[in-house]
Short mmCIF file of C-alpha atoms and ligand atoms in Angstrom, two decimals:
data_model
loop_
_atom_site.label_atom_id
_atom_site.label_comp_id
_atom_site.label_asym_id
_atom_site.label_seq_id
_atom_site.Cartn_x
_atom_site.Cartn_y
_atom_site.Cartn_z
CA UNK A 1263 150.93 24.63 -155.97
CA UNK A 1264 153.31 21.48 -156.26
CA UNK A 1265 153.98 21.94 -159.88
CA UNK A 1266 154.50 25.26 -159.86
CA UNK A 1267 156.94 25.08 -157.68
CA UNK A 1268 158.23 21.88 -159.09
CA UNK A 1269 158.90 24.21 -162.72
CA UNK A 1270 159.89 26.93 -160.79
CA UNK A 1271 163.35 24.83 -159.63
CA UNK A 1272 163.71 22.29 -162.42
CA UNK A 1273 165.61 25.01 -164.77
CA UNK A 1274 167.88 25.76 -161.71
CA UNK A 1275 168.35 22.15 -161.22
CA UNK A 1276 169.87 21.91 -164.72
CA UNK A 1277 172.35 24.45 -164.53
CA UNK A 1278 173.76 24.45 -160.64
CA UNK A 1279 176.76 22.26 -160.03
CA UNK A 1280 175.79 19.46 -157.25
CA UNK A 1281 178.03 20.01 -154.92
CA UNK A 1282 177.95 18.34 -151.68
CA UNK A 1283 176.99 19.76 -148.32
CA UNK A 1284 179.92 21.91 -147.25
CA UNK A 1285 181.35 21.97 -150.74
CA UNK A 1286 182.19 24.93 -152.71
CA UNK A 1287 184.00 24.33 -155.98
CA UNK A 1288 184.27 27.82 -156.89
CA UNK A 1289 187.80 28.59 -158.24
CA UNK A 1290 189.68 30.33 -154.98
CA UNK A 1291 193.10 31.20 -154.46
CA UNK A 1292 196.03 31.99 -156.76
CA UNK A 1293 194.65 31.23 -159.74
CA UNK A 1294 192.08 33.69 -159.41
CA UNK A 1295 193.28 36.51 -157.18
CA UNK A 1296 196.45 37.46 -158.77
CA UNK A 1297 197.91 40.81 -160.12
CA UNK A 1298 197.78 39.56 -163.89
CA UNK A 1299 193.74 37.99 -163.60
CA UNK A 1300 191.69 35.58 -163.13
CA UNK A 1301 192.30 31.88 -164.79
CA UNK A 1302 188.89 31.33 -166.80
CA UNK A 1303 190.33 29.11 -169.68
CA UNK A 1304 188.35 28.44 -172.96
CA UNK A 1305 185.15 30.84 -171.63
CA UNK A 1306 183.75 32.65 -174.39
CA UNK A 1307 185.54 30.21 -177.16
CA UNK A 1308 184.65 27.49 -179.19
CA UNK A 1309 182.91 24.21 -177.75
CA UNK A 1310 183.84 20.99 -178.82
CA UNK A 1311 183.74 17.63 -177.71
CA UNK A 1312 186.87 14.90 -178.03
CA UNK A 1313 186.52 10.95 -178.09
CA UNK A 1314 190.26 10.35 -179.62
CA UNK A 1315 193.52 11.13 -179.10
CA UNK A 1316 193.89 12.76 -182.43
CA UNK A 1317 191.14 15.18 -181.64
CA UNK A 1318 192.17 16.04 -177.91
CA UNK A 1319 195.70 16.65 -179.29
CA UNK A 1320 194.76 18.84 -182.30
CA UNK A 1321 191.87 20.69 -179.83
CA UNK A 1322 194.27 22.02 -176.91
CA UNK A 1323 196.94 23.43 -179.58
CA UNK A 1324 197.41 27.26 -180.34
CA UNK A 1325 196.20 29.93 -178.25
CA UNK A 1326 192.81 30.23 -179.24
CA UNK A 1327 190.48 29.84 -176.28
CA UNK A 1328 188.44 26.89 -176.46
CA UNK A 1329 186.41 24.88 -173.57
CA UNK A 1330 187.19 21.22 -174.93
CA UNK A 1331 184.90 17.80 -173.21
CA UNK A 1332 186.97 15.16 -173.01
CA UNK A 1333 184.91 11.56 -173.32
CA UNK A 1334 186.28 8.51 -172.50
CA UNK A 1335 190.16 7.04 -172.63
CA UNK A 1336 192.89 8.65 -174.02
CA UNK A 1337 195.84 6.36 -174.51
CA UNK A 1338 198.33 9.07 -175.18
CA UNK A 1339 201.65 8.28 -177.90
CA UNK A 1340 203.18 11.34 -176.96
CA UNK A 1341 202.99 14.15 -174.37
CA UNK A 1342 199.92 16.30 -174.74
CA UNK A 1343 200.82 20.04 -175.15
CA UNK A 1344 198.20 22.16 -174.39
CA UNK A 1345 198.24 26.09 -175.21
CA UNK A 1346 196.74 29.40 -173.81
CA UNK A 1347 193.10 29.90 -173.09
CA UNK A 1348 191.89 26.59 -173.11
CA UNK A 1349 189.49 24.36 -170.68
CA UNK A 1350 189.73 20.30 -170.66
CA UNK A 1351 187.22 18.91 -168.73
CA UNK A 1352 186.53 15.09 -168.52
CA UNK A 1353 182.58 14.63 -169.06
CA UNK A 1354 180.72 12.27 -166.68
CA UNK A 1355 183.11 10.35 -164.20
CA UNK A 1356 185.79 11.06 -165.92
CA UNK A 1357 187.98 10.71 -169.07
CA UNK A 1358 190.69 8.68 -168.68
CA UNK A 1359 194.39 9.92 -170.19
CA UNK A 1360 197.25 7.20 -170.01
CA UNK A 1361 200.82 6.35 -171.27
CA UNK A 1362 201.66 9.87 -171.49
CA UNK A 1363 200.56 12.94 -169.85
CA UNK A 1364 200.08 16.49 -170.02
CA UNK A 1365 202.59 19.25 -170.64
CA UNK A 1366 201.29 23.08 -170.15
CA UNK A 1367 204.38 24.82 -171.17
CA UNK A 1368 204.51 28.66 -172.38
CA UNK A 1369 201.14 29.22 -171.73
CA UNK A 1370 198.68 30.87 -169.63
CA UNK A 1371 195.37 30.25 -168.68
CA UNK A 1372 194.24 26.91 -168.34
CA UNK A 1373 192.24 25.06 -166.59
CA UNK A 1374 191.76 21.06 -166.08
CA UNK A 1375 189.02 19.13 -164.49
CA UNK A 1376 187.70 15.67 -164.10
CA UNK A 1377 190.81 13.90 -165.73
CA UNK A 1378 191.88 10.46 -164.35
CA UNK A 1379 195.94 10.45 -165.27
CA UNK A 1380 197.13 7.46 -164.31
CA UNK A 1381 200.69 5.02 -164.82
CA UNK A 1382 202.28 7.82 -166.54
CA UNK A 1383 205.67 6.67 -167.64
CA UNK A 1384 207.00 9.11 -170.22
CA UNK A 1385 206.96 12.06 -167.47
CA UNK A 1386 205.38 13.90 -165.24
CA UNK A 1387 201.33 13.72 -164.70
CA UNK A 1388 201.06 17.15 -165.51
CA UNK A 1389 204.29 19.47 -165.78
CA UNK A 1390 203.36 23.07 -165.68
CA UNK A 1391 206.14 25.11 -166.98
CA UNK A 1392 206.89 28.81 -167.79
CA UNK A 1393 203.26 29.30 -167.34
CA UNK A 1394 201.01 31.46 -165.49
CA UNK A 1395 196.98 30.90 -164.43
CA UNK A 1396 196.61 27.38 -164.17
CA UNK A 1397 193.58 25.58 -162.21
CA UNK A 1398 193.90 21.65 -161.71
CA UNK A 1399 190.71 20.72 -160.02
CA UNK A 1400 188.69 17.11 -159.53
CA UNK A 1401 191.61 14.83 -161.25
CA UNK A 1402 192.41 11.58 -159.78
CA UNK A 1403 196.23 10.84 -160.50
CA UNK A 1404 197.19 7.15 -159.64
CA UNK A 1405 199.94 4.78 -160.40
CA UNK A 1406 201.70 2.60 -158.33
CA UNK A 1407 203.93 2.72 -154.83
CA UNK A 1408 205.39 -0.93 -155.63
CA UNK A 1409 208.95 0.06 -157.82
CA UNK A 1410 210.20 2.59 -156.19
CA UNK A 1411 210.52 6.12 -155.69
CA UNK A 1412 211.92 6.77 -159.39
CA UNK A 1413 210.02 4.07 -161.91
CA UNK A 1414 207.37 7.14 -162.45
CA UNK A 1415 207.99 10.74 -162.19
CA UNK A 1416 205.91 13.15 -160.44
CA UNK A 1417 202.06 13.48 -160.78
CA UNK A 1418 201.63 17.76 -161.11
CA UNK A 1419 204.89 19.47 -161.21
CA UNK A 1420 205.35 23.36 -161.58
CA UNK A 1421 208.34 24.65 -162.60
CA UNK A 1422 210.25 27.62 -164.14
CA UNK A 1423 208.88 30.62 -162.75
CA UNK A 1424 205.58 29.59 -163.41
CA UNK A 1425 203.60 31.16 -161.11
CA UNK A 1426 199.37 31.43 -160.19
CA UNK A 1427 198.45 28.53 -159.91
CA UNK A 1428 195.12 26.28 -157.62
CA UNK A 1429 195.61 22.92 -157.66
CA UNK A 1430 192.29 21.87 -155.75
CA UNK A 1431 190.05 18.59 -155.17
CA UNK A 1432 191.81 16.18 -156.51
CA UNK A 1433 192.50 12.64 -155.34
CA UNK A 1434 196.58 11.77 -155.87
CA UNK A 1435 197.09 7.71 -154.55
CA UNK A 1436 199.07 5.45 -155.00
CA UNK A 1437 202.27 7.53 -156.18
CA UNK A 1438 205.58 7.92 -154.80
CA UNK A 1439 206.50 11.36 -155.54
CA UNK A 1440 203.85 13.59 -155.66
CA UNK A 1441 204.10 17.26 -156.56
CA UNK A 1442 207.15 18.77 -157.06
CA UNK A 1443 207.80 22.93 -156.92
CA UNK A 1444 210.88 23.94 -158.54
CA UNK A 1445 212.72 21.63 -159.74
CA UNK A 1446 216.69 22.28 -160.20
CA UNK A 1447 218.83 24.76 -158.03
CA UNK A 1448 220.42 26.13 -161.65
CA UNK A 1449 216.99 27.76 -161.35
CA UNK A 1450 217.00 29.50 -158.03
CA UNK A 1451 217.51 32.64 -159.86
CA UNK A 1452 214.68 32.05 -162.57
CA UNK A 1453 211.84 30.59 -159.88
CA UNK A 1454 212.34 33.06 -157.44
CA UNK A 1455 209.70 35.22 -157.15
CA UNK A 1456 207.44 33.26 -158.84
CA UNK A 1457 205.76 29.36 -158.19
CA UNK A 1458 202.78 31.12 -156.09
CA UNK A 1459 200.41 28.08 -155.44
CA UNK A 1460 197.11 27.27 -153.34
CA UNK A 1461 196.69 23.49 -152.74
CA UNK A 1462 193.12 23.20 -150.80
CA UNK A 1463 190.52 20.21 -150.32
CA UNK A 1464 193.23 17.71 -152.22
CA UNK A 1465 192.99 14.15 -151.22
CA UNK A 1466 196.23 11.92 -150.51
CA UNK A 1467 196.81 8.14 -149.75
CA UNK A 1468 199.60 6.02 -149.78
CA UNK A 1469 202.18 8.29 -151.02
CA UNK A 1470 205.25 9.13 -150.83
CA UNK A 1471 207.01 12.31 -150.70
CA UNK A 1472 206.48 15.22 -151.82
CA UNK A 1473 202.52 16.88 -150.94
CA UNK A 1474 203.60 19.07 -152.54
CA UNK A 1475 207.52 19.64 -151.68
CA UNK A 1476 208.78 23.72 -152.96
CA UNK A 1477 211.46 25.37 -154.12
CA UNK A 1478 212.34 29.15 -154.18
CA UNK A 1479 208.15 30.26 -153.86
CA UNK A 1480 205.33 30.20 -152.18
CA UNK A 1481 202.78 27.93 -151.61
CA UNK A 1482 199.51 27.87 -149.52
CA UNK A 1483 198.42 24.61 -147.92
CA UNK A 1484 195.37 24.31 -146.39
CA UNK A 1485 192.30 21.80 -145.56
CA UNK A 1486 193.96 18.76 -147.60
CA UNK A 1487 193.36 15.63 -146.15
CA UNK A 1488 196.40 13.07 -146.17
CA UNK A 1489 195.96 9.26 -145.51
CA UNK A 1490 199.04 7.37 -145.38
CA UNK A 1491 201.22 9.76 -146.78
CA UNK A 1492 204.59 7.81 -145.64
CA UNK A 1493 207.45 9.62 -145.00
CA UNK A 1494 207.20 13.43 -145.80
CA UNK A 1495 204.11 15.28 -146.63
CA UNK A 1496 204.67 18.99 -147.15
CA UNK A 1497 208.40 19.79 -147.40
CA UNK A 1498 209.67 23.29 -147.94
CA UNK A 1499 213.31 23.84 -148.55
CA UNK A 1500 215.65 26.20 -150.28
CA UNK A 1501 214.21 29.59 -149.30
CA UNK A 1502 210.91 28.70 -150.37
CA UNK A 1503 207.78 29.81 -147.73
CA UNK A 1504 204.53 27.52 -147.26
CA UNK A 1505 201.60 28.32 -144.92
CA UNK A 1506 199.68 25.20 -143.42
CA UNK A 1507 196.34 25.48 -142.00
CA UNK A 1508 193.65 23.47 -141.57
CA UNK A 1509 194.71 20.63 -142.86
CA UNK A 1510 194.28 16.58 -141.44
CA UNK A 1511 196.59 13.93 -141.10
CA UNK A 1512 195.26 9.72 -140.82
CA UNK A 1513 197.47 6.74 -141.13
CA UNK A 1514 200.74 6.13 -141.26
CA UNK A 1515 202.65 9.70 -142.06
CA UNK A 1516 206.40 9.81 -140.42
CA UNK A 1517 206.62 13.67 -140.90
CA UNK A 1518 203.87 15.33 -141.95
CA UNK A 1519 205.48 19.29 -142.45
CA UNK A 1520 209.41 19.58 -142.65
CA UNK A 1521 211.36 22.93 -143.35
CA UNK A 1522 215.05 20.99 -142.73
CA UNK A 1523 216.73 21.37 -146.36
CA UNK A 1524 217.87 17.93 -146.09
CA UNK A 1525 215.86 16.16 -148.85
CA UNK A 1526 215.37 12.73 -147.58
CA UNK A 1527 217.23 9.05 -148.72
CA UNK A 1528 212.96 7.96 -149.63
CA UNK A 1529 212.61 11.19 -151.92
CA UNK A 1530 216.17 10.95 -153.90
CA UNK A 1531 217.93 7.60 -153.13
CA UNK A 1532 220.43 7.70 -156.01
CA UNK A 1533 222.79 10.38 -154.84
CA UNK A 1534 224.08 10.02 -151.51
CA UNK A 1535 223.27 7.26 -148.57
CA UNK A 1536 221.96 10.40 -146.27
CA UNK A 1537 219.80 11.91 -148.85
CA UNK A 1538 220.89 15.85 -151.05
CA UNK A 1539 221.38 18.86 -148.75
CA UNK A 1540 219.82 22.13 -149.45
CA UNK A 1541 219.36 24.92 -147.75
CA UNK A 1542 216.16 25.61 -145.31
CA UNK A 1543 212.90 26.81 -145.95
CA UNK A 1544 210.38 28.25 -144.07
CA UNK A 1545 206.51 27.60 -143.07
CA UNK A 1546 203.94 29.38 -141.00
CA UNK A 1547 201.15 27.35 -139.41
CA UNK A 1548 197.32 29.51 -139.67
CA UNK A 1549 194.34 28.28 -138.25
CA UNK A 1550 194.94 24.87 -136.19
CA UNK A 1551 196.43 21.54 -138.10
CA UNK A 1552 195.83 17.77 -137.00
CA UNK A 1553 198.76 16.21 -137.47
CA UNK A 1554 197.85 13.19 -136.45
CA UNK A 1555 200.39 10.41 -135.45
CA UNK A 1556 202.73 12.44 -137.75
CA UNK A 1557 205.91 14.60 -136.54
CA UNK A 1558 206.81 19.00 -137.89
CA UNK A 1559 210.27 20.21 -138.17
CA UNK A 1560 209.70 23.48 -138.33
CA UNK A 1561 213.43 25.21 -138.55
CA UNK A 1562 212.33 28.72 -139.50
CA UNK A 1563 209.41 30.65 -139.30
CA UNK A 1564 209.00 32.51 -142.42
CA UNK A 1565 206.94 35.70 -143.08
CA UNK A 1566 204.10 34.35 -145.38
CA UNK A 1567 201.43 34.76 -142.87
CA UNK A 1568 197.92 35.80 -144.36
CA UNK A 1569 196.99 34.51 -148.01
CA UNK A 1570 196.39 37.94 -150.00
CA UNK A 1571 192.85 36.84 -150.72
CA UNK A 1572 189.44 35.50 -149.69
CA UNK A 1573 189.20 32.24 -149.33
CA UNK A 1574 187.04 29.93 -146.45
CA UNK A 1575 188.35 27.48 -144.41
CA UNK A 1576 186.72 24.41 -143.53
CA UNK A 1577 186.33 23.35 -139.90
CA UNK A 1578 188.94 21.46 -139.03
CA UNK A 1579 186.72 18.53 -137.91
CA UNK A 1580 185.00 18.63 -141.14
CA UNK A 1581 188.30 18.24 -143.38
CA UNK A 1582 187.97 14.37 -143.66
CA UNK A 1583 184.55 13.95 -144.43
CA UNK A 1584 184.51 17.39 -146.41
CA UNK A 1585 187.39 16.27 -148.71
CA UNK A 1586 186.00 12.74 -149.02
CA UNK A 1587 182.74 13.67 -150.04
CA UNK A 1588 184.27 16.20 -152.69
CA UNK A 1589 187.36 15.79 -154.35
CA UNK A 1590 188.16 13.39 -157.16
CA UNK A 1591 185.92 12.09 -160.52
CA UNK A 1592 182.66 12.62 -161.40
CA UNK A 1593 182.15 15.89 -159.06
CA UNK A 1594 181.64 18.71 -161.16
C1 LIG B 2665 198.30 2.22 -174.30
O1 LIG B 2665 198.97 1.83 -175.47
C2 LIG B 2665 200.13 1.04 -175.23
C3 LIG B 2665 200.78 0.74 -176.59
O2 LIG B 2665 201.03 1.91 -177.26
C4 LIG B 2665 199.76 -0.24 -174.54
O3 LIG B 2665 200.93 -0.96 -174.22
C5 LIG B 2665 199.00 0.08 -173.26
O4 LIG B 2665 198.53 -1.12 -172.67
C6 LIG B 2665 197.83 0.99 -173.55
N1 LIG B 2665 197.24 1.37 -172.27
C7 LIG B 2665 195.94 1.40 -172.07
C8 LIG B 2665 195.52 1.79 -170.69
O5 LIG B 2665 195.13 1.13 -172.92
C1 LIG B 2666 195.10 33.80 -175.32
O1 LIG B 2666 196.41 33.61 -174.86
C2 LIG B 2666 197.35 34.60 -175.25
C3 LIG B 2666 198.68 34.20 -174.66
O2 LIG B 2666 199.29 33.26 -175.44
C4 LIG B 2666 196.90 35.97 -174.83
O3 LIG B 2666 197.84 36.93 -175.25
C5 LIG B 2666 195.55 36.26 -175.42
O4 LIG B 2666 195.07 37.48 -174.96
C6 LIG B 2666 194.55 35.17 -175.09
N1 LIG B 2666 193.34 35.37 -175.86
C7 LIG B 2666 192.13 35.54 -175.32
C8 LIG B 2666 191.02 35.79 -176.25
O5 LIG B 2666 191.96 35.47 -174.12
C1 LIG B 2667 209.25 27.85 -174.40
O1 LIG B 2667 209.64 28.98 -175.15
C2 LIG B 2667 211.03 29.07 -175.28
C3 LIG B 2667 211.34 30.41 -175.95
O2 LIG B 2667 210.59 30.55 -177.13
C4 LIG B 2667 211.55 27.89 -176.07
O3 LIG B 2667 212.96 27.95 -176.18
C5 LIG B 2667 211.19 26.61 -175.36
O4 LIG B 2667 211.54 25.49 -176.11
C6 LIG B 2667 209.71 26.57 -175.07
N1 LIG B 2667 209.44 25.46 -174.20
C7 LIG B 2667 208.68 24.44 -174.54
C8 LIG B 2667 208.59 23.32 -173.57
O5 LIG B 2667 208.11 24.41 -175.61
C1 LIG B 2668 208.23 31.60 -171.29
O1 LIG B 2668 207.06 31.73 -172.07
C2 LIG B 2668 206.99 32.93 -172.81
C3 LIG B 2668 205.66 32.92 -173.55
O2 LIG B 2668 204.62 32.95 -172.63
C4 LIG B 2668 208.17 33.03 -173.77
O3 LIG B 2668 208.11 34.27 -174.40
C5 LIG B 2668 209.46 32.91 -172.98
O4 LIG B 2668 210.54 32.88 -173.86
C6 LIG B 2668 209.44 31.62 -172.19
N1 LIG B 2668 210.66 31.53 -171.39
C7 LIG B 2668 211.32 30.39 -171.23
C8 LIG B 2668 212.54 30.46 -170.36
O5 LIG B 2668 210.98 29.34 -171.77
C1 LIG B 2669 215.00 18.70 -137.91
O1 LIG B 2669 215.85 19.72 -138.34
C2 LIG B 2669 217.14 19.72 -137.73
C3 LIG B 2669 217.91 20.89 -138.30
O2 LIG B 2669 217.44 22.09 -137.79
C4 LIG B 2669 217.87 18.44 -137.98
O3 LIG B 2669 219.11 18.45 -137.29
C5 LIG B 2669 217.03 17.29 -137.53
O4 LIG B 2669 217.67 16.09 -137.91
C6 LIG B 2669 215.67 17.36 -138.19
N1 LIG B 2669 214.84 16.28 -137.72
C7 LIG B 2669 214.44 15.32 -138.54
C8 LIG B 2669 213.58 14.26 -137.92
O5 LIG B 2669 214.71 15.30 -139.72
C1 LIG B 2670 210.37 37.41 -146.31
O1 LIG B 2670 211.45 36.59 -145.91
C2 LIG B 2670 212.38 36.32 -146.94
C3 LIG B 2670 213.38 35.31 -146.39
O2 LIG B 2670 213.99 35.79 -145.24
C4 LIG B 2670 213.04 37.61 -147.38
O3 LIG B 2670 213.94 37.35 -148.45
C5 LIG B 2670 211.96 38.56 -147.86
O4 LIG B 2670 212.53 39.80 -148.19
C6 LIG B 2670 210.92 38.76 -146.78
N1 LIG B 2670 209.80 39.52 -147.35
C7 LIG B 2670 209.27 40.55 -146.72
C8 LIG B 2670 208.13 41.21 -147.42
O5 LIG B 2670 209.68 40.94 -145.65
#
């Protein structure tokens, strides 16, 4: 009876992902309901495995798809640019890329998992530009909060009309600016329409601004957990819609949700004394948020209301423990 049953489950064993209780890593939200497809990366391509920069680099070029295990550190010389139909996915708890990050640019169809980015000083994290079908999932992006809102850049930013795109279970700490939607007003015209994002089940602490902050699109905000995000979580400004739901605030957070076009002295210090003025955005609040110590300035209500696809939210006084037990390394 008991081995039977014990060979029965051991080939299931192998093969599930060990999520924990009241996690689902499935791929959910813009990435995979949109009109152009699902974002499945390298599936159905070659299989390789990287251990040095030289190999990761020559691995994620050209269009060909290709699922691609990163193992170990990467200590990048230049930006890595990554093409169409690929998958990177850090084996065990983690690989580690440094110096300089990743650029997905052109492209569609990619998906990254179980990096740890971290002191990236060229650029960006991860810049996603002109590109469509993107899934960030399980990446812990750290740095420092020490020199300033400007020493390092941001740690995922989307820009030019890219559009699609789940940026789920990750752990950002430890960063000033975080994620960045849009990222010049010479580009209203270009972005608009596009820059359709999910964040869910992210992890934030001690940040700065910018979880995530959008431009000109629309973004979908729900059941991230923010510690000590310190002066403005989720900002939405110049005509671009969010909707916030389900989502927990801990620590210290001055203003957890702001739709006031102002963008703040502690996001952009080097222009004027009182901060760059843009024009408003709008959010819409779903299911209940905890906002914790933290303050909304809500100046319009927009019309992004329902998400256009299935997705399940966790209860709200689940979120903390949910997102702690999931996101980050060494998860999938
Ligand atoms: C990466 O390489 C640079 C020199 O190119 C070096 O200064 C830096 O310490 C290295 N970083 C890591 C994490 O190994
Ligand atoms: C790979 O990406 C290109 C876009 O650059 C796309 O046209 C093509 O269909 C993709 N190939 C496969 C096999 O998915
Ligand atoms: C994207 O493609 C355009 C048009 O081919 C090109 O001008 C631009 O340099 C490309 N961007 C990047 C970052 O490669
Ligand atoms: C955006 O990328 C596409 C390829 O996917 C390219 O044809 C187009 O020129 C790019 N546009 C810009 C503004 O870089
Ligand atoms: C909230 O928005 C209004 C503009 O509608 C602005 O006057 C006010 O200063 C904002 N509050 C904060 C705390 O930024
Ligand atoms: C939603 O609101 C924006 C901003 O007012 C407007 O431009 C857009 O047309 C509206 N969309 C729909 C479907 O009503």
């Amino acid at each position: 009876m008991k081995l039977s049953l014990i060979s029965a489950i051991a080939p299931l064993a192998l093969v599930a992902t060990a999520a924990p209780a009241g996690c689902n890593f499935d791929l959910v939200g813009f990435a995979k309901d949109n009109p152009i497809g699902p974002t499945t990366g390298g599936k159905g391509g070659q299989v390789v495995t990287v251990t040095t920069p030289e190999q990761l680099v020559a691995a994620v070029a050209g269009d060909a798809p290709k699922i691609i295990y990163a193992k170990g550190r990467f200590n990048l010389t230049s930006r890595l640019r990554v093409g169409s139909n690929k998958s990177i996915l850090g084996t065990g708890k983690g690989a580690e890329i440094s110096q300089s990050g990743i650029t997905i640019a052109n492209a569609t169809n990619v998906i990254v998992r179980n990096l740890g980015i971290r002191f990236i000083v060229d650029n960006d994290g991860i810049t996603i530009q002109n590109s469509t079908r993107v899934w960030i999932d399980h990446n812990e992006f750290s740095s420092d909060i020490n020199k300033g809102p400007d020493f390092y850049d941001g740690q995922v930013d989307i820009i030019r009309a890219s559009d699609w795109v789940t940026v789920s279970w990750n752990y950002f700490h430890d960063h000033w600016k975080s994620s960045l939607i849009g990222n010049s007003d010479a580009l209203r015209a270009v972005d608009s329409g596009h820059l359709h994002i999910t964040y869910h089940h992210n992890h934030w602490r001690n940040s700065g601004t910018r979880g995530p902050a959008g431009r000109f699109g629309h973004q979908h905000v729900y059941n991230n957990l923010y510690e000590d995000f310190l002066y403005q979580a989720i900002h939405s400004r110049s005509d671009n819609q969010v909707l916030v739901e389900g989502n927990v605030f801990r620590g210290k957070t001055r203003e957890a949700l702001s739709t006031y076009g102002l963008v703040i002295p502690e996001d952009s210090p080097n222009t004027s004394p009182d901060g760059d003025f843009e024009i408003d955005g709008f959010a819409n609040l779903g299911a209940k948020n905890d906002w914790g110590p933290a303050s909304i300035n809500i100046t319009q209500v927009g019309n992004f209301t329902k998400a256009p696809y299935k997705y399940k939210l966790t209860k709200l006084n689940d979120v903390k423990k949910t997102v702690l037990a999931g996101s980050g390394l060494g998860q999938i």
